[in-house]
Amino acid sequence: MQAAEFARAVAGLPLARAEFFAQAGSTNDIVAGWAAAAPAGVCVAAADEQTAGRGRAGRHWHTPPGSALALSLLLPLPPSFASAQIGRVSGLGALAVNLALESFGLATEIKWPNDVLAGGKKLCGVLPEAQWNGSQLQAVILGIGINIAASAVPDEATLSFPATSVEQALGRPLAAGDLLRAVLQQVLAWLPGLAGDEFLQAWEQRLAYRGQAVDIVEHGTPQRGTLLGLAPDGGLRLLAADGSQRNVQAGQVQLRPAVDSASN
C-alpha cells in the first residue's frame, strides 16, 4: 500500500488522526506516542513495511513491503466501558476483520483471543495493548496485521500454526486500501457498543471451535475442555472433563483444537 491508497482509504472517515508510513518499526509504538496528547477520537497509523512488529508473548512480526496490512489504532473507549472488560478489545479487532472480509466474500472464523482464520489457517493477528496510570486505564492501542498477498505467508517450517493470506483464501488479489477502509468502518461502527451484549454475541457467533473439544496451555499447564463461548469480560468459557466450568483469560494462553477431534 502506498500513501495515495491510504489517503483514499481513510477519506471521509471520522478519525482524529491518520498517518501512513512507507516503513516503520512498530505501528503500535507510533500510536502509543500519540496517546499523551489525548486525542478526542480514533487515530490510525499504517505502514507498508513494518520491521519491528510484535504479536502476543513478544513474538516478532515482520511485514514485508507490498504484501500485508499493518495498522494500529488508538481507541477512545466509550464511557460505559470498564477496565475489567479490556479483554473485549482484541475481539473488536478480530470481529472488524472478520466482517470486513465477509463483505468481500471471504468467510472467516475468530480463534480466541486474537487470530482470524480462513479454512483453519491464520491470516490475521490482533494485538491489544493498554496504557495504565496505576489502576487507571489511560489508553488502549489495537494493532492489526493481515496477510494480504501470498508472499506475506512465512515458510511453513517456521510456523507453529498453519497460515494463509487473503489472496490465497479468496482466490484473487484484494487491494490493501479497500480492506483497510472496510476494517476501519467496522471498528468505528462497533466501538460505541464495545461494552454491550450485541458486540459480545457477534464475536461469540464467529468463534472457531465453539462446541468442540480444545486443548489449552495456560501459563505452561495443559488442559482439555469443550469451548462453550465467551464470558462477559471477553474471557473464554470452558467446560472441563469433570463437568465444571471455568473462565480462561487471554494472557499467556495457547488454544488448539483437540488432536483427536480436529477437522483441519
XYZ file of N, CA and C in Angstrom:
792
model
N 0.842 -1.190 0.000
C 0.000 0.000 0.000
C 0.880 1.243 0.000
N 0.500 2.206 -0.798
C 1.228 3.460 -0.886
C 0.408 4.586 -0.244
N 1.044 5.746 -0.117
C 0.412 6.857 0.596
C -0.905 7.287 -0.042
N -0.959 7.313 -1.377
C -2.189 7.745 -2.050
C -3.332 6.771 -1.789
N -3.026 5.475 -1.763
C -4.054 4.468 -1.489
C -4.551 4.596 -0.056
N -3.636 4.868 0.879
C -4.026 5.077 2.275
C -4.940 6.292 2.394
N -4.584 7.368 1.704
C -5.397 8.589 1.773
C -6.813 8.333 1.278
N -6.943 7.558 0.208
C -8.283 7.224 -0.293
C -9.034 6.355 0.708
N -8.313 5.457 1.379
C -8.949 4.529 2.312
C -9.547 5.240 3.518
N -8.895 6.297 3.985
C -9.358 6.973 5.206
C -10.202 8.212 4.907
N -10.326 8.568 3.641
C -11.052 9.791 3.276
C -12.492 9.752 3.775
N -12.896 10.803 4.472
C -14.272 10.930 4.934
C -14.609 10.169 6.196
N -13.679 9.382 6.719
C -13.951 8.642 7.956
C -13.720 9.550 9.166
N -14.505 9.379 10.226
C -14.379 10.246 11.406
C -13.189 9.849 12.279
N -11.991 10.181 11.813
C -10.759 9.849 12.517
C -10.110 11.131 13.035
N -9.562 11.063 14.244
C -8.892 12.229 14.811
C -7.512 12.429 14.200
N -6.888 11.329 13.783
C -5.552 11.409 13.196
C -5.326 10.163 12.359
N -4.719 10.315 11.196
C -4.433 9.179 10.321
C -3.130 9.450 9.593
N -2.153 8.558 9.774
C -0.849 8.747 9.146
C -0.371 7.441 8.529
N 0.318 7.592 7.400
C 0.869 6.447 6.679
C 2.393 6.536 6.691
N 3.033 5.365 6.802
C 4.491 5.287 6.812
C 4.934 4.238 5.794
N 5.850 4.617 4.911
C 6.379 3.641 3.966
C 7.089 2.528 4.726
N 7.784 2.884 5.786
C 8.457 1.910 6.648
C 8.363 2.388 8.088
N 8.110 1.459 8.984
C 8.037 1.788 10.408
C 8.575 0.616 11.209
N 9.009 0.911 12.421
C 9.397 -0.174 13.307
C 8.160 -0.907 13.775
N 7.356 -0.240 14.593
C 6.107 -0.799 15.102
C 5.033 0.279 15.074
N 3.945 0.013 14.381
C 2.844 0.986 14.366
C 2.206 1.111 15.746
N 2.235 0.046 16.554
C 1.731 0.162 17.927
C 2.531 1.204 18.708
N 3.850 1.200 18.525
C 4.689 2.174 19.225
C 4.402 3.596 18.744
N 4.112 3.733 17.453
C 3.816 5.064 16.912
C 2.572 5.653 17.571
N 1.484 4.902 17.590
C 0.254 5.465 18.162
C 0.345 5.580 19.681
N 1.188 4.750 20.310
C 1.398 4.904 21.755
C 1.977 6.278 22.059
N 2.825 6.767 21.158
C 3.394 8.095 21.334
C 2.382 9.210 21.161
N 1.292 8.918 20.481
C 0.240 9.929 20.305
C -0.666 10.042 21.531
N -0.656 9.023 22.378
C -1.627 8.951 23.472
C -1.498 10.119 24.444
N -0.280 10.628 24.637
C -0.075 11.710 25.604
C -0.872 12.955 25.248
N -1.151 13.138 23.954
C -1.919 14.307 23.523
C -3.412 14.136 23.744
N -3.822 12.946 24.194
C -5.230 12.644 24.477
C -6.154 13.063 23.335
N -5.955 12.516 22.139
C -6.824 12.881 21.012
C -8.272 12.509 21.291
N -9.181 13.266 20.686
C -10.605 13.127 21.002
C -11.284 11.985 20.267
N -10.632 11.395 19.289
C -11.271 10.334 18.518
C -10.300 9.223 18.174
N -10.742 8.333 17.317
C -9.916 7.200 16.891
C -8.767 7.703 16.023
N -7.570 7.202 16.291
C -6.380 7.521 15.499
C -5.855 6.240 14.860
N -5.284 6.349 13.662
C -4.764 5.169 12.986
C -3.422 5.479 12.343
N -2.505 4.534 12.471
C -1.229 4.564 11.763
C -1.111 3.264 10.985
N -0.663 3.363 9.737
C -0.476 2.177 8.907
C 0.885 2.255 8.244
N 1.464 1.093 7.973
C 2.783 1.041 7.347
C 2.785 0.001 6.234
N 3.490 0.327 5.152
C 3.646 -0.650 4.077
C 4.628 -1.734 4.494
N 5.670 -1.330 5.214
C 6.639 -2.287 5.752
C 6.812 -2.019 7.233
N 6.746 -3.084 8.020
C 6.921 -2.976 9.469
C 8.066 -3.900 9.859
N 9.107 -3.327 10.439
C 10.317 -4.102 10.697
C 10.421 -4.635 12.118
N 9.657 -4.076 13.040
C 9.754 -4.499 14.443
C 8.370 -4.691 15.045
N 7.457 -5.213 14.242
C 6.132 -5.521 14.765
C 6.206 -6.672 15.750
N 5.177 -6.801 16.551
C 5.176 -7.870 17.541
C 3.775 -8.438 17.688
N 3.747 -9.702 18.103
C 2.493 -10.363 18.393
C 2.422 -10.685 19.869
N 1.533 -11.583 20.229
C 1.413 -11.977 21.632
C 2.704 -12.623 22.105
N 2.978 -12.461 23.396
C 4.173 -13.020 24.033
C 5.452 -12.466 23.415
N 5.355 -11.271 22.792
C 6.535 -10.638 22.236
C 7.052 -11.251 20.955
N 6.255 -12.095 20.312
C 6.704 -12.723 19.071
C 6.930 -11.666 17.996
N 8.000 -11.846 17.227
C 8.336 -10.896 16.168
C 7.380 -11.054 15.001
N 6.926 -9.934 14.455
C 6.028 -9.941 13.301
C 6.613 -8.971 12.283
N 7.161 -9.519 11.189
C 7.717 -8.675 10.131
C 6.714 -8.564 8.998
N 6.486 -7.344 8.551
C 5.570 -7.098 7.440
C 6.382 -6.714 6.215
N 6.567 -7.624 5.252
C 7.327 -7.275 4.050
C 6.585 -6.216 3.243
N 7.303 -5.354 2.540
C 6.629 -4.302 1.769
C 5.715 -4.875 0.694
N 4.545 -4.263 0.561
C 3.622 -4.626 -0.503
C 2.912 -5.948 -0.349
N 2.951 -6.541 0.848
C 2.384 -7.882 0.985
C 1.334 -8.019 2.078
N 1.305 -7.093 3.017
C 0.420 -7.239 4.176
C -0.115 -5.873 4.589
N -1.101 -5.926 5.458
C -1.684 -4.705 6.016
C -1.310 -4.641 7.490
N -0.537 -3.631 7.858
C -0.129 -3.433 9.250
C -0.669 -2.093 9.719
N -1.519 -2.124 10.708
C -2.093 -0.881 11.221
C -2.280 -0.954 12.725
N -2.306 0.198 13.338
C -2.581 0.300 14.768
C -3.542 1.448 15.007
N -4.432 1.225 15.959
C -5.441 2.228 16.299
C -5.296 2.634 17.751
N -5.423 3.917 17.995
C -5.535 4.442 19.354
C -7.012 4.692 19.592
N -7.573 4.015 20.593
C -9.021 3.995 20.769
C -9.467 4.795 21.992
N -10.381 5.729 21.809
C -11.050 6.341 22.955
C -12.200 5.426 23.368
N -12.164 4.912 24.569
C -13.164 3.925 24.967
C -14.468 4.600 25.373
N -15.596 3.959 25.071
C -16.893 4.539 25.433
C -17.036 4.654 26.947
N -17.834 5.615 27.435
C -17.981 5.831 28.878
C -18.454 4.591 29.627
N -19.220 3.733 28.955
C -19.761 2.548 29.622
C -18.732 1.436 29.769
N -17.540 1.631 29.216
C -16.533 0.572 29.207
C -15.782 0.550 30.533
N -15.706 -0.634 31.143
C -14.980 -0.803 32.401
C -13.625 -1.441 32.120
N -12.630 -1.082 32.922
C -11.284 -1.616 32.692
C -11.257 -3.136 32.786
N -12.183 -3.723 33.532
C -12.245 -5.181 33.644
C -12.648 -5.839 32.328
N -13.154 -5.039 31.382
C -13.574 -5.572 30.089
C -12.491 -5.434 29.022
N -11.260 -5.200 29.425
C -10.186 -4.953 28.473
C -10.015 -6.119 27.493
N -10.407 -7.326 27.922
C -10.308 -8.485 27.042
C -11.172 -8.382 25.800
N -12.140 -7.478 25.804
C -13.011 -7.313 24.637
C -12.306 -6.608 23.475
N -11.227 -5.906 23.758
C -10.589 -5.097 22.720
C -10.029 -5.967 21.600
N -9.419 -7.102 21.942
C -8.922 -7.983 20.877
C -10.075 -8.496 20.029
N -11.226 -8.727 20.667
C -12.406 -9.157 19.923
C -12.888 -8.101 18.957
N -12.733 -6.825 19.319
C -13.120 -5.737 18.422
C -12.315 -5.796 17.132
N -11.010 -5.976 17.257
C -10.173 -6.051 16.067
C -10.482 -7.266 15.224
N -10.619 -8.423 15.874
C -10.890 -9.657 15.134
C -12.252 -9.614 14.456
N -13.263 -9.090 15.157
C -14.602 -9.001 14.570
C -14.609 -8.036 13.387
N -13.902 -6.921 13.510
C -13.842 -5.954 12.417
C -13.228 -6.576 11.171
N -12.161 -7.340 11.346
C -11.523 -8.004 10.200
C -12.443 -9.070 9.629
N -13.066 -9.854 10.501
C -13.993 -10.902 10.062
C -15.104 -10.322 9.193
N -15.734 -9.261 9.657
C -16.856 -8.672 8.924
C -16.391 -7.957 7.659
N -15.217 -7.336 7.724
C -14.682 -6.681 6.532
C -14.416 -7.703 5.433
N -13.798 -8.818 5.788
C -13.521 -9.858 4.798
C -14.809 -10.482 4.280
N -15.788 -10.615 5.153
C -17.088 -11.148 4.738
C -17.711 -10.272 3.651
N -17.499 -8.967 3.732
C -18.058 -8.057 2.731
C -17.418 -8.246 1.361
N -16.252 -8.880 1.326
C -15.588 -9.190 0.056
C -15.783 -10.652 -0.353
N -16.634 -11.360 0.384
C -16.962 -12.730 0.016
C -16.106 -13.796 0.654
N -15.311 -13.441 1.673
C -14.449 -14.423 2.332
C -14.961 -14.703 3.742
N -15.376 -15.937 3.987
C -15.846 -16.344 5.313
C -14.650 -16.709 6.186
N -14.628 -16.196 7.399
C -13.549 -16.492 8.333
C -14.128 -16.789 9.712
N -13.268 -17.281 10.591
C -13.626 -17.519 11.990
C -12.602 -16.833 12.879
N -12.995 -16.610 14.123
C -12.111 -15.960 15.085
C -11.587 -16.998 16.066
N -10.287 -17.169 16.078
C -9.639 -18.064 17.040
C -9.263 -17.230 18.268
N -9.996 -17.495 19.346
C -9.785 -16.724 20.574
C -8.340 -16.853 21.038
N -7.709 -15.782 21.516
C -8.340 -14.472 21.687
C -8.087 -13.484 20.549
N -7.183 -13.808 19.612
C -6.736 -12.693 18.763
C -6.386 -13.045 17.319
N -6.826 -14.172 16.805
C -6.495 -14.545 15.429
C -7.750 -14.667 14.578
N -7.602 -14.429 13.286
C -8.675 -14.655 12.322
C -8.216 -15.751 11.376
N -9.073 -16.762 11.204
C -8.729 -17.941 10.408
C -9.586 -18.019 9.158
N -8.983 -18.487 8.081
C -9.707 -18.821 6.857
C -9.345 -20.255 6.507
N -10.346 -21.121 6.458
C -10.068 -22.522 6.186
C -9.179 -23.160 7.230
N -9.291 -22.699 8.474
C -8.487 -23.253 9.559
C -7.071 -22.730 9.620
N -6.716 -21.768 8.771
C -5.366 -21.218 8.745
C -5.398 -19.732 9.112
N -4.371 -19.293 9.803
C -4.318 -17.914 10.288
C -3.961 -16.949 9.164
N -4.761 -15.893 9.025
C -4.402 -14.831 8.080
C -4.321 -13.462 8.737
N -4.684 -13.405 10.016
C -4.662 -12.117 10.722
C -4.374 -12.337 12.196
N -3.586 -11.441 12.762
C -3.349 -11.423 14.195
C -3.665 -10.047 14.755
N -4.154 -10.021 15.982
C -4.540 -8.772 16.639
C -3.774 -8.656 17.948
N -3.248 -7.473 18.230
C -2.508 -7.257 19.473
C -3.029 -6.014 20.185
N -3.834 -6.198 21.248
C -4.250 -5.049 22.057
C -3.208 -4.757 23.131
N -2.968 -3.495 23.382
C -2.047 -3.080 24.440
C -2.686 -1.930 25.212
N -2.608 -2.004 26.519
C -3.212 -0.982 27.375
C -2.129 -0.155 28.050
N -2.393 1.124 28.201
C -1.521 2.008 28.961
C -2.231 2.372 30.261
N -1.539 2.136 31.375
C -2.140 2.345 32.688
C -1.387 3.424 33.457
N -2.114 4.120 34.306
C -1.538 5.002 35.310
C -2.024 4.472 36.649
N -1.207 3.598 37.252
C -1.670 2.874 38.425
C -2.790 1.938 38.026
N -3.946 2.089 38.647
C -5.102 1.260 38.308
C -6.017 1.935 37.291
N -5.620 3.123 36.822
C -6.442 3.888 35.884
C -6.034 3.579 34.444
N -7.000 3.135 33.646
C -6.753 2.860 32.237
C -6.642 4.179 31.479
N -5.481 4.422 30.867
C -5.235 5.690 30.187
C -5.552 5.639 28.695
N -5.144 4.564 28.042
C -5.339 4.466 26.593
C -5.298 3.004 26.182
N -5.953 2.713 25.075
C -5.937 1.361 24.520
C -5.474 1.433 23.072
N -4.525 0.588 22.743
C -3.965 0.509 21.396
C -4.346 -0.840 20.813
N -4.760 -0.841 19.569
C -5.174 -2.069 18.900
C -4.361 -2.231 17.627
N -3.453 -3.194 17.634
C -2.646 -3.487 16.460
C -3.264 -4.624 15.663
N -3.263 -4.490 14.338
C -3.847 -5.495 13.452
C -2.872 -5.764 12.314
N -2.571 -7.029 12.089
C -1.723 -7.424 10.966
C -2.444 -8.458 10.125
N -2.583 -8.196 8.825
C -3.318 -9.085 7.925
C -2.421 -9.469 6.757
N -2.282 -10.773 6.513
C -1.569 -11.242 5.329
C -2.446 -10.994 4.105
N -2.047 -10.063 3.256
C -2.826 -9.744 2.065
C -2.423 -10.645 0.897
N -1.148 -10.642 0.571
C -0.638 -11.416 -0.564
C -0.004 -12.714 -0.089
N 0.096 -13.667 -0.989
C 0.701 -14.956 -0.646
C 2.136 -14.783 -0.165
N 2.816 -13.750 -0.654
C 4.212 -13.517 -0.272
C 4.365 -13.132 1.197
N 3.261 -12.787 1.865
C 3.323 -12.426 3.285
C 3.367 -13.643 4.198
N 3.038 -14.815 3.673
C 2.959 -16.021 4.499
C 4.357 -16.586 4.715
N 4.779 -16.740 5.969
C 6.113 -17.279 6.241
C 6.244 -18.732 5.796
N 7.473 -19.189 5.728
C 7.759 -20.584 5.405
C 7.057 -21.484 6.417
N 6.360 -22.495 5.916
C 5.575 -23.383 6.779
C 6.417 -24.013 7.874
N 7.686 -24.275 7.580
C 8.558 -24.932 8.555
C 8.811 -24.056 9.781
N 8.592 -22.758 9.654
C 8.857 -21.839 10.765
C 7.616 -21.559 11.606
N 6.472 -22.131 11.223
C 5.206 -21.783 11.859
C 4.783 -22.802 12.910
N 4.179 -22.313 13.984
C 3.595 -23.202 14.990
C 2.118 -23.452 14.720
N 1.540 -22.672 13.776
C 0.132 -22.818 13.400
C 0.035 -22.489 11.919
N -0.757 -23.256 11.143
C -0.833 -23.017 9.696
C -1.273 -21.595 9.374
N -0.734 -21.038 8.294
C -1.048 -19.664 7.905
C -1.457 -19.597 6.443
N -2.164 -18.536 6.112
C -2.577 -18.291 4.735
C -2.666 -16.786 4.528
N -3.136 -16.388 3.370
C -3.293 -14.970 3.052
C -4.679 -14.737 2.475
N -5.076 -13.483 2.430
C -6.363 -13.140 1.820
C -6.374 -13.565 0.356
N -5.283 -13.317 -0.335
C -5.195 -13.677 -1.754
C -5.405 -15.176 -1.964
N -4.772 -15.992 -1.134
C -4.902 -17.442 -1.267
C -6.300 -17.913 -0.890
N -6.837 -17.387 0.203
C -8.139 -17.849 0.687
C -9.279 -17.369 -0.200
N -9.143 -16.163 -0.739
C -10.192 -15.585 -1.569
C -10.090 -16.044 -3.017
N -8.885 -16.429 -3.414
C -8.682 -16.881 -4.789
C -8.441 -15.753 -5.768
N -8.215 -14.562 -5.246
C -7.935 -13.401 -6.098
C -7.284 -12.321 -5.242
N -6.575 -11.385 -5.865
C -5.975 -10.296 -5.089
C -7.048 -9.356 -4.534
N -6.741 -8.731 -3.423
C -7.617 -7.724 -2.827
C -6.754 -6.529 -2.455
N -7.145 -5.354 -2.886
C -6.358 -4.151 -2.611
C -6.320 -3.864 -1.116
N -5.123 -3.596 -0.602
C -4.969 -3.331 0.826
C -5.792 -2.128 1.261
N -5.867 -1.108 0.425
C -6.637 0.082 0.781
C -8.116 -0.196 0.926
N -8.649 -1.048 0.053
C -10.068 -1.403 0.153
C -10.348 -2.146 1.454
N -9.445 -3.068 1.813
C -9.632 -3.821 3.056
C -9.450 -2.915 4.267
N -8.467 -2.035 4.214
C -8.250 -1.103 5.324
C -9.504 -0.278 5.591
N -10.093 0.276 4.560
C -11.291 1.096 4.750
C -12.422 0.274 5.367
N -12.608 -0.953 4.882
C -13.674 -1.801 5.416
C -13.432 -2.137 6.887
N -12.182 -2.408 7.256
C -11.856 -2.708 8.657
C -12.118 -1.487 9.535
N -11.676 -0.326 9.098
C -11.894 0.894 9.886
C -13.378 1.194 10.055
N -14.150 0.984 9.011
C -15.594 1.212 9.114
C -16.217 0.301 10.166
N -15.773 -0.944 10.226
C -16.306 -1.877 11.217
C -15.868 -1.495 12.632
N -14.619 -1.104 12.802
C -14.156 -0.665 14.125
C -14.978 0.530 14.604
N -15.162 1.501 13.740
C -15.919 2.699 14.112
C -17.377 2.379 14.428
N -17.931 1.386 13.725
C -19.332 1.018 13.956
C -19.520 0.288 15.281
N -18.568 -0.560 15.653
C -18.728 -1.398 16.843
C -18.163 -0.776 18.116
N -17.249 0.174 17.988
C -16.599 0.744 19.170
C -17.581 1.324 20.193
N -18.593 2.088 19.793
C -19.501 2.655 20.806
C -20.223 1.602 21.640
N -20.449 0.419 21.085
C -21.150 -0.636 21.811
C -20.238 -1.719 22.340
N -18.955 -1.393 22.497
C -17.970 -2.400 22.902
C -18.323 -3.067 24.228
N -18.985 -2.356 25.119
C -19.329 -2.907 26.435
C -20.655 -3.657 26.434
N -21.360 -3.671 25.309
C -22.709 -4.217 25.283
C -22.814 -5.682 24.904
N -24.023 -6.219 25.040
C -24.280 -7.628 24.747
C -24.229 -7.932 23.255
N -24.675 -6.994 22.419
C -24.713 -7.248 20.977
C -23.313 -7.508 20.431
N -22.341 -6.731 20.909
C -20.963 -6.949 20.482
C -20.479 -8.331 20.888
N -20.706 -8.697 22.157
C -20.235 -9.988 22.647
C -20.872 -11.133 21.865
N -22.152 -11.024 21.565
C -22.848 -12.072 20.809
C -22.298 -12.195 19.390
N -22.017 -11.058 18.751
C -21.474 -11.091 17.393
C -20.102 -11.753 17.374
N -19.290 -11.455 18.357
C -17.965 -12.071 18.481
C -18.107 -13.572 18.730
N -18.967 -13.929 19.674
C -19.132 -15.332 20.047
C -19.644 -16.178 18.883
N -20.547 -15.630 18.084
C -21.109 -16.377 16.957
C -20.051 -16.770 15.935
N -18.946 -16.054 15.926
C -17.908 -16.287 14.928
C -16.695 -17.009 15.489
N -16.818 -17.526 16.707
C -15.702 -18.230 17.336
C -15.401 -19.547 16.635
N -14.144 -19.780 16.352
C -13.709 -21.085 15.869
C -13.763 -22.088 17.017
N -14.081 -23.328 16.699
C -14.074 -24.467 17.635
C -15.175 -24.411 18.686
N -16.154 -23.543 18.535
C -17.223 -23.474 19.543
C -17.982 -24.792 19.574
N -18.159 -25.351 20.777
C -18.818 -26.637 20.946
C -17.907 -27.823 20.723
N -16.638 -27.564 20.428
C -15.679 -28.636 20.168
C -14.705 -28.781 21.330
N -14.067 -29.935 21.384
C -13.004 -30.149 22.361
C -11.765 -29.380 21.922
N -11.143 -28.701 22.876
C -9.937 -27.931 22.585
C -8.881 -28.236 23.637
N -7.639 -28.075 23.238
C -6.513 -28.168 24.154
C -6.015 -26.758 24.434
N -5.843 -26.444 25.693
C -5.373 -25.122 26.103
C -4.135 -25.291 26.974
N -3.131 -24.482 26.694
C -1.961 -24.404 27.561
C -1.988 -23.025 28.201
N -2.233 -23.009 29.494
C -2.348 -21.746 30.229
C -1.209 -21.642 31.223
N -0.320 -20.655 30.988
C 0.857 -20.479 31.844
C 1.637 -21.788 31.979
N 1.756 -22.505 30.858
C 2.547 -23.724 30.827
C 1.812 -24.978 31.247
N 0.568 -24.852 31.697
C -0.200 -26.007 32.165
C -1.216 -26.428 31.112
N -1.094 -27.654 30.563
C -2.045 -28.103 29.539
C -3.350 -28.585 30.161
N -4.445 -28.365 29.449
C -5.743 -28.868 29.877
C -6.635 -29.019 28.657
N -7.657 -29.830 28.802
C -8.594 -30.059 27.709
C -10.005 -29.768 28.204
N -10.828 -29.255 27.308
C -12.215 -28.983 27.648
C -13.009 -28.685 26.401
N -14.281 -28.421 26.586
C -15.153 -28.043 25.475
C -15.334 -26.537 25.483
N -15.113 -25.924 24.339
C -15.230 -24.472 24.230
C -16.708 -24.097 24.173
N -17.189 -23.427 25.215
C -18.607 -23.079 25.309
C -18.928 -21.730 24.674
N -18.050 -20.769 24.853
C -18.322 -19.429 24.345
C -17.505 -18.412 25.106
N -18.041 -17.206 25.221
C -17.320 -16.099 25.830
C -17.946 -15.665 27.145
N -17.100 -15.253 28.071
C -17.551 -14.643 29.320
C -17.768 -13.146 29.080
N -18.520 -12.469 29.953
C -18.792 -11.040 29.756
C -17.544 -10.170 29.637
N -16.433 -10.577 30.262
C -15.213 -9.769 30.195
C -14.365 -10.074 28.968
N -14.846 -10.974 28.099
C -14.086 -11.344 26.912
C -13.231 -12.573 27.103
N -13.278 -13.163 28.295
C -12.577 -14.417 28.526
C -13.296 -15.577 27.859
N -12.670 -16.737 27.898
C -13.222 -17.932 27.257
C -13.899 -18.812 28.300
N -15.121 -19.265 27.994
C -15.816 -20.202 28.880
C -15.504 -21.622 28.426
N -14.985 -22.410 29.355
C -14.527 -23.760 29.053
C -15.212 -24.763 29.972
N -15.721 -25.858 29.393
C -16.309 -26.954 30.161
C -15.257 -28.036 30.324
N -14.839 -28.276 31.567
C -13.800 -29.264 31.841
C -14.370 -30.675 31.820
N -13.484 -31.655 31.781
C -13.894 -33.053 31.706
C -14.696 -33.478 32.926
N -14.471 -32.832 34.086
C -15.203 -33.195 35.303
C -16.554 -32.496 35.403
N -16.939 -31.766 34.350
C -18.231 -31.091 34.340
C -18.219 -29.681 34.886
N -17.104 -29.241 35.411
C -17.022 -27.881 35.936
C -16.768 -26.885 34.802
N -17.203 -25.658 35.023
C -16.972 -24.602 34.045
C -15.990 -23.592 34.618
N -15.152 -23.071 33.765
C -14.217 -22.038 34.205
C -13.998 -21.039 33.089
N -13.592 -19.858 33.478
C -13.263 -18.807 32.521
C -11.750 -18.725 32.369
N -11.307 -18.682 31.138
C -9.887 -18.573 30.828
C -9.620 -17.163 30.321
N -8.636 -16.503 30.901
C -8.251 -15.170 30.446
C -7.133 -15.284 29.419
N -7.001 -14.252 28.588
C -6.050 -14.312 27.484
C -4.632 -14.555 28.001
N -3.917 -13.527 28.417
C -2.585 -13.715 28.965
C -1.734 -14.636 28.110
N -1.028 -15.534 28.772
C -0.168 -16.483 28.067
C -0.928 -17.788 27.856
N -1.800 -17.786 26.861
C -2.647 -18.943 26.579
C -2.455 -19.371 25.138
N -2.327 -20.677 24.926
C -2.320 -21.244 23.579
C -3.568 -22.099 23.428
N -4.303 -21.882 22.341
C -5.544 -22.611 22.090
C -5.418 -23.386 20.797
N -5.766 -24.673 20.840
C -5.743 -25.519 19.656
C -6.946 -26.451 19.705
N -7.460 -26.859 18.529
C -8.466 -27.922 18.544
C -7.826 -29.190 19.084
N -8.576 -29.957 19.873
C -8.037 -31.196 20.421
C -7.604 -32.109 19.279
N -6.480 -32.764 19.444
C -5.874 -33.542 18.363
C -6.807 -34.602 17.831
N -7.564 -35.271 18.704
C -8.416 -36.361 18.248
C -9.769 -35.890 17.741
N -10.001 -34.540 17.725
C -11.284 -34.051 17.237
C -11.138 -32.982 16.170
N -9.887 -32.654 15.821
C -9.662 -31.582 14.855
C -10.067 -32.016 13.466
N -10.666 -31.089 12.751
C -11.060 -31.382 11.379
C -10.086 -30.791 10.384
N -9.112 -29.990 10.873
C -8.140 -29.369 9.983
C -6.767 -29.977 10.197
